[in-house]
mmCIF file of N, CA and C in Angstrom:
data_model
loop_
_atom_site.group_PDB
_atom_site.id
_atom_site.type_symbol
_atom_site.label_atom_id
_atom_site.label_comp_id
_atom_site.label_asym_id
_atom_site.label_seq_id
_atom_site.Cartn_x
_atom_site.Cartn_y
_atom_site.Cartn_z
ATOM 1 N N LEU A 22 -27.747 -4.483 1.677
ATOM 2 C CA LEU A 22 -29.275 -4.146 2.865
ATOM 3 C C LEU A 22 -28.659 -5.246 3.822
ATOM 4 N N ALA A 23 -28.226 -6.218 3.408
ATOM 5 C CA ALA A 23 -27.764 -7.399 4.234
ATOM 6 C C ALA A 23 -26.721 -7.503 4.997
ATOM 7 N N GLY A 24 -25.971 -6.888 4.815
ATOM 8 C CA GLY A 24 -24.875 -5.939 5.390
ATOM 9 C C GLY A 24 -24.926 -5.065 6.064
ATOM 10 N N THR A 25 -26.042 -4.222 5.960
ATOM 11 C CA THR A 25 -26.450 -3.747 6.933
ATOM 12 C C THR A 25 -27.215 -3.932 8.474
ATOM 13 N N THR A 26 -28.146 -4.971 7.851
ATOM 14 C CA THR A 26 -29.024 -5.623 8.850
ATOM 15 C C THR A 26 -27.769 -6.689 9.761
ATOM 16 N N GLU A 27 -26.455 -6.825 9.369
ATOM 17 C CA GLU A 27 -25.547 -7.754 9.783
ATOM 18 C C GLU A 27 -24.693 -7.206 11.027
ATOM 19 N N ILE A 28 -24.679 -5.649 10.848
ATOM 20 C CA ILE A 28 -23.942 -4.331 11.326
ATOM 21 C C ILE A 28 -24.736 -3.969 12.644
ATOM 22 N N ILE A 29 -26.375 -4.093 12.364
ATOM 23 C CA ILE A 29 -27.201 -3.691 13.357
ATOM 24 C C ILE A 29 -27.435 -4.974 14.298
ATOM 25 N N GLY A 30 -27.594 -6.098 13.666
ATOM 26 C CA GLY A 30 -27.285 -7.694 14.419
ATOM 27 C C GLY A 30 -26.199 -7.468 15.544
ATOM 28 N N ALA A 31 -24.963 -7.144 14.909
ATOM 29 C CA ALA A 31 -24.002 -7.341 15.725
ATOM 30 C C ALA A 31 -23.670 -6.118 16.734
ATOM 31 N N THR A 32 -23.909 -4.790 16.638
ATOM 32 C CA THR A 32 -24.203 -4.039 17.570
ATOM 33 C C THR A 32 -25.011 -4.477 18.765
ATOM 34 N N LEU A 33 -26.425 -5.239 18.153
ATOM 35 C CA LEU A 33 -27.151 -5.257 19.370
ATOM 36 C C LEU A 33 -26.772 -6.707 19.667
ATOM 37 N N LEU A 34 -25.975 -7.157 19.131
ATOM 38 C CA LEU A 34 -25.386 -8.073 20.413
ATOM 39 C C LEU A 34 -24.519 -7.839 20.815
ATOM 40 N N LEU A 35 -23.823 -6.791 20.863
ATOM 41 C CA LEU A 35 -22.712 -6.577 21.866
ATOM 42 C C LEU A 35 -22.882 -5.687 22.773
ATOM 43 N N VAL A 36 -23.649 -4.530 22.472
ATOM 44 C CA VAL A 36 -23.839 -3.563 23.376
ATOM 45 C C VAL A 36 -25.038 -3.488 24.520
ATOM 46 N N PRO A 37 -26.224 -4.184 24.076
ATOM 47 C CA PRO A 37 -26.589 -4.156 25.655
ATOM 48 C C PRO A 37 -25.946 -5.268 26.509
ATOM 49 N N TRP A 38 -25.926 -5.899 26.220
ATOM 50 C CA TRP A 38 -24.242 -7.046 27.156
ATOM 51 C C TRP A 38 -23.670 -6.371 27.945
ATOM 52 N N ALA A 39 -22.923 -5.457 27.065
ATOM 53 C CA ALA A 39 -21.950 -4.808 27.311
ATOM 54 C C ALA A 39 -21.911 -4.012 28.717
ATOM 55 N N ILE A 40 -22.662 -3.212 28.440
ATOM 56 C CA ILE A 40 -23.464 -1.937 28.969
ATOM 57 C C ILE A 40 -24.403 -2.110 30.080
ATOM 58 N N ASN A 41 -25.241 -3.581 30.029
ATOM 59 C CA ASN A 41 -26.003 -3.766 30.838
ATOM 60 C C ASN A 41 -27.410 -3.093 30.724
ATOM 61 N N ILE A 42 -27.465 -2.978 29.665
ATOM 62 C CA ILE A 42 -28.796 -2.108 29.373
ATOM 63 C C ILE A 42 -29.645 -2.730 28.625
ATOM 64 N N VAL A 43 -31.115 -3.585 28.884
ATOM 65 C CA VAL A 43 -32.019 -4.130 27.944
ATOM 66 C C VAL A 43 -31.097 -5.258 27.852
ATOM 67 N N PRO A 44 -30.289 -6.003 28.593
ATOM 68 C CA PRO A 44 -29.350 -7.358 27.833
ATOM 69 C C PRO A 44 -30.121 -8.306 27.629
ATOM 70 N N ILE A 45 -31.534 -8.463 27.399
ATOM 71 C CA ILE A 45 -32.588 -9.184 27.058
ATOM 72 C C ILE A 45 -32.571 -9.115 25.355
ATOM 73 N N LEU A 46 -32.229 -7.627 24.738
ATOM 74 C CA LEU A 46 -31.531 -7.934 23.141
ATOM 75 C C LEU A 46 -30.598 -8.749 22.779
ATOM 76 N N THR A 47 -29.895 -8.935 23.373
ATOM 77 C CA THR A 47 -28.767 -9.830 23.136
ATOM 78 C C THR A 47 -28.765 -11.389 22.413
ATOM 79 N N PRO A 48 -29.896 -11.888 23.461
ATOM 80 C CA PRO A 48 -30.242 -13.428 22.715
ATOM 81 C C PRO A 48 -31.361 -13.081 21.567
ATOM 82 N N PHE A 49 -31.891 -12.235 21.308
ATOM 83 C CA PHE A 49 -32.952 -12.090 20.291
ATOM 84 C C PHE A 49 -31.592 -11.566 19.418
ATOM 85 N N ALA A 50 -31.165 -10.821 19.283
ATOM 86 C CA ALA A 50 -30.000 -10.220 18.252
ATOM 87 C C ALA A 50 -29.451 -11.578 18.017
ATOM 88 N N ALA A 51 -28.942 -12.362 18.454
ATOM 89 C CA ALA A 51 -27.904 -13.474 18.089
ATOM 90 C C ALA A 51 -29.150 -14.470 17.286
ATOM 91 N N THR A 52 -30.397 -14.667 17.677
ATOM 92 C CA THR A 52 -30.967 -15.508 17.006
ATOM 93 C C THR A 52 -31.726 -14.989 15.761
ATOM 94 N N GLY A 53 -31.632 -13.429 15.556
ATOM 95 C CA GLY A 53 -31.896 -13.140 14.043
ATOM 96 C C GLY A 53 -30.570 -13.178 13.245
ATOM 97 N N LEU A 54 -29.607 -12.992 13.907
ATOM 98 C CA LEU A 54 -28.447 -13.319 13.231
ATOM 99 C C LEU A 54 -27.766 -14.574 12.815
ATOM 100 N N ALA A 55 -28.356 -15.582 13.600
ATOM 101 C CA ALA A 55 -28.361 -17.433 13.303
ATOM 102 C C ALA A 55 -29.312 -17.350 12.214
ATOM 103 N N VAL A 56 -30.796 -16.688 11.876
ATOM 104 C CA VAL A 56 -31.666 -16.731 11.317
ATOM 105 C C VAL A 56 -30.835 -16.865 9.459
ATOM 106 N N GLN A 57 -30.467 -15.484 9.856
ATOM 107 C CA GLN A 57 -29.746 -14.830 8.659
ATOM 108 C C GLN A 57 -28.592 -15.140 8.081
ATOM 109 N N MET A 58 -27.993 -16.267 8.849
ATOM 110 C CA MET A 58 -26.959 -16.840 8.025
ATOM 111 C C MET A 58 -27.606 -18.386 8.132
ATOM 112 N N ALA A 59 -28.517 -18.721 8.342
ATOM 113 C CA ALA A 59 -29.096 -20.107 7.712
ATOM 114 C C ALA A 59 -29.782 -19.710 6.518
ATOM 115 N N LEU A 60 -30.318 -18.382 6.414
ATOM 116 C CA LEU A 60 -30.988 -18.127 5.250
ATOM 117 C C LEU A 60 -29.724 -17.905 4.188
ATOM 118 N N ALA A 61 -28.583 -17.231 4.466
ATOM 119 C CA ALA A 61 -27.761 -16.607 3.547
ATOM 120 C C ALA A 61 -27.121 -17.805 2.956
ATOM 121 N N ALA A 62 -26.785 -19.114 3.718
ATOM 122 C CA ALA A 62 -26.302 -20.300 2.838
ATOM 123 C C ALA A 62 -26.676 -20.729 1.981
ATOM 124 N N PRO A 63 -28.053 -21.201 1.682
ATOM 125 C CA PRO A 63 -28.277 -21.630 0.590
ATOM 126 C C PRO A 63 -27.813 -20.801 -0.458
ATOM 127 N N ILE A 64 -28.089 -19.291 -0.247
ATOM 128 C CA ILE A 64 -28.314 -18.379 -1.259
ATOM 129 C C ILE A 64 -26.407 -18.466 -2.074
ATOM 130 N N HIS A 65 -25.798 -18.508 -0.722
ATOM 131 C CA HIS A 65 -23.635 -18.683 -1.367
ATOM 132 C C HIS A 65 -24.072 -19.709 -2.455
ATOM 133 N N SER A 66 -24.221 -20.959 -1.619
ATOM 134 C CA SER A 66 -24.594 -22.609 -2.601
ATOM 135 C C SER A 66 -24.464 -22.319 -3.777
ATOM 136 N N ARG A 67 -25.813 -21.673 -3.890
ATOM 137 C CA ARG A 67 -26.273 -21.598 -5.286
ATOM 138 C C ARG A 67 -25.372 -20.913 -6.346
ATOM 139 N N ARG A 68 -24.811 -19.713 -5.579
ATOM 140 C CA ARG A 68 -23.529 -19.297 -6.178
ATOM 141 C C ARG A 68 -22.062 -20.162 -6.361
ATOM 142 N N TRP A 69 -22.219 -21.215 -5.827
ATOM 143 C CA TRP A 69 -20.721 -21.833 -5.570
ATOM 144 C C TRP A 69 -19.801 -20.797 -5.060
ATOM 145 N N GLU A 70 -20.567 -20.403 -3.859
ATOM 146 C CA GLU A 70 -19.394 -19.260 -3.100
ATOM 147 C C GLU A 70 -19.059 -20.525 -1.867
ATOM 148 N N MET A 71 -18.603 -21.721 -2.166
ATOM 149 C CA MET A 71 -18.829 -22.643 -1.007
ATOM 150 C C MET A 71 -17.629 -22.012 0.175
ATOM 151 N N GLN A 72 -17.050 -21.257 0.100
ATOM 152 C CA GLN A 72 -15.666 -20.523 1.565
ATOM 153 C C GLN A 72 -17.176 -20.016 2.148
ATOM 154 N N MET A 73 -17.693 -18.950 1.443
ATOM 155 C CA MET A 73 -19.029 -18.049 2.131
ATOM 156 C C MET A 73 -19.767 -18.724 2.857
ATOM 157 N N VAL A 74 -20.266 -20.204 2.519
ATOM 158 C CA VAL A 74 -21.484 -21.365 3.165
ATOM 159 C C VAL A 74 -20.736 -21.361 4.249
ATOM 160 N N GLY A 75 -19.171 -21.938 4.148
ATOM 161 C CA GLY A 75 -18.854 -22.299 5.759
ATOM 162 C C GLY A 75 -18.607 -21.381 6.770
ATOM 163 N N MET A 76 -18.086 -20.038 6.222
ATOM 164 C CA MET A 76 -18.004 -18.722 7.023
ATOM 165 C C MET A 76 -19.787 -18.827 7.389
ATOM 166 N N ASN A 77 -20.825 -18.789 7.155
ATOM 167 C CA ASN A 77 -22.470 -18.766 7.105
ATOM 168 C C ASN A 77 -22.678 -19.346 8.463
ATOM 169 N N VAL A 78 -22.215 -20.978 8.182
ATOM 170 C CA VAL A 78 -22.404 -22.222 9.136
ATOM 171 C C VAL A 78 -21.424 -21.806 10.469
ATOM 172 N N MET A 79 -20.531 -21.272 10.218
ATOM 173 C CA MET A 79 -19.546 -20.902 11.635
ATOM 174 C C MET A 79 -20.190 -20.197 12.592
ATOM 175 N N LEU A 80 -20.802 -18.589 11.919
ATOM 176 C CA LEU A 80 -21.328 -17.507 12.115
ATOM 177 C C LEU A 80 -22.721 -17.886 13.071
ATOM 178 N N GLY A 81 -23.434 -18.791 12.194
ATOM 179 C CA GLY A 81 -24.415 -19.063 12.522
ATOM 180 C C GLY A 81 -24.545 -20.189 13.740
ATOM 181 N N VAL A 82 -23.846 -20.978 13.862
ATOM 182 C CA VAL A 82 -23.265 -21.898 14.926
ATOM 183 C C VAL A 82 -23.157 -20.924 16.303
ATOM 184 N N GLY A 83 -21.890 -20.432 15.641
ATOM 185 C CA GLY A 83 -22.040 -19.349 17.267
ATOM 186 C C GLY A 83 -23.109 -18.079 17.814
ATOM 187 N N ALA A 84 -23.669 -17.918 17.005
ATOM 188 C CA ALA A 84 -24.960 -16.977 17.294
ATOM 189 C C ALA A 84 -25.966 -18.016 17.825
ATOM 190 N N ALA A 85 -26.401 -19.085 17.604
ATOM 191 C CA ALA A 85 -26.913 -19.663 18.178
ATOM 192 C C ALA A 85 -26.963 -20.017 19.541
ATOM 193 N N PHE A 86 -25.695 -20.404 19.863
ATOM 194 C CA PHE A 86 -25.052 -20.918 21.285
ATOM 195 C C PHE A 86 -24.950 -19.477 22.211
ATOM 196 N N VAL A 87 -24.561 -18.327 21.543
ATOM 197 C CA VAL A 87 -24.591 -16.845 22.186
ATOM 198 C C VAL A 87 -25.982 -17.089 22.467
ATOM 199 N N ALA A 88 -27.336 -17.123 21.716
ATOM 200 C CA ALA A 88 -28.562 -16.945 22.018
ATOM 201 C C ALA A 88 -29.048 -18.283 23.178
ATOM 202 N N TRP A 89 -28.561 -19.090 22.562
ATOM 203 C CA TRP A 89 -29.005 -20.196 23.849
ATOM 204 C C TRP A 89 -28.431 -20.111 25.028
ATOM 205 N N GLY A 90 -27.259 -19.470 25.419
ATOM 206 C CA GLY A 90 -26.137 -19.631 26.729
ATOM 207 C C GLY A 90 -27.313 -18.556 27.064
ATOM 208 N N ARG A 91 -27.581 -17.262 26.451
ATOM 209 C CA ARG A 91 -28.042 -16.210 27.058
ATOM 210 C C ARG A 91 -29.351 -16.348 27.784
ATOM 211 N N LEU A 92 -29.999 -17.180 26.621
ATOM 212 C CA LEU A 92 -31.855 -17.323 27.370
ATOM 213 C C LEU A 92 -31.519 -18.321 28.402
ATOM 214 N N ALA A 93 -30.668 -19.406 28.353
ATOM 215 C CA ALA A 93 -30.679 -20.375 29.523
ATOM 216 C C ALA A 93 -30.221 -19.949 30.990
ATOM 217 N N GLY A 94 -29.195 -18.886 30.513
ATOM 218 C CA GLY A 94 -28.555 -18.343 31.834
ATOM 219 C C GLY A 94 -28.806 -16.981 32.387
#
């Protein structure tokens, strides 16, 4: 389920902006991905999957940056 929502979020992150149809979906998708990564990090931490925690942090920060950039600009 989590992987499916990540694929849908990534698709909504790229496609509306790339084809310029309802580009307001891009920052919302980025916000959703950032929240998902923030919620996934503690789960990976409890399982001692520290490499995945780092990946969650990097992806979450990147998604938050995209959301902020698209909403501010």
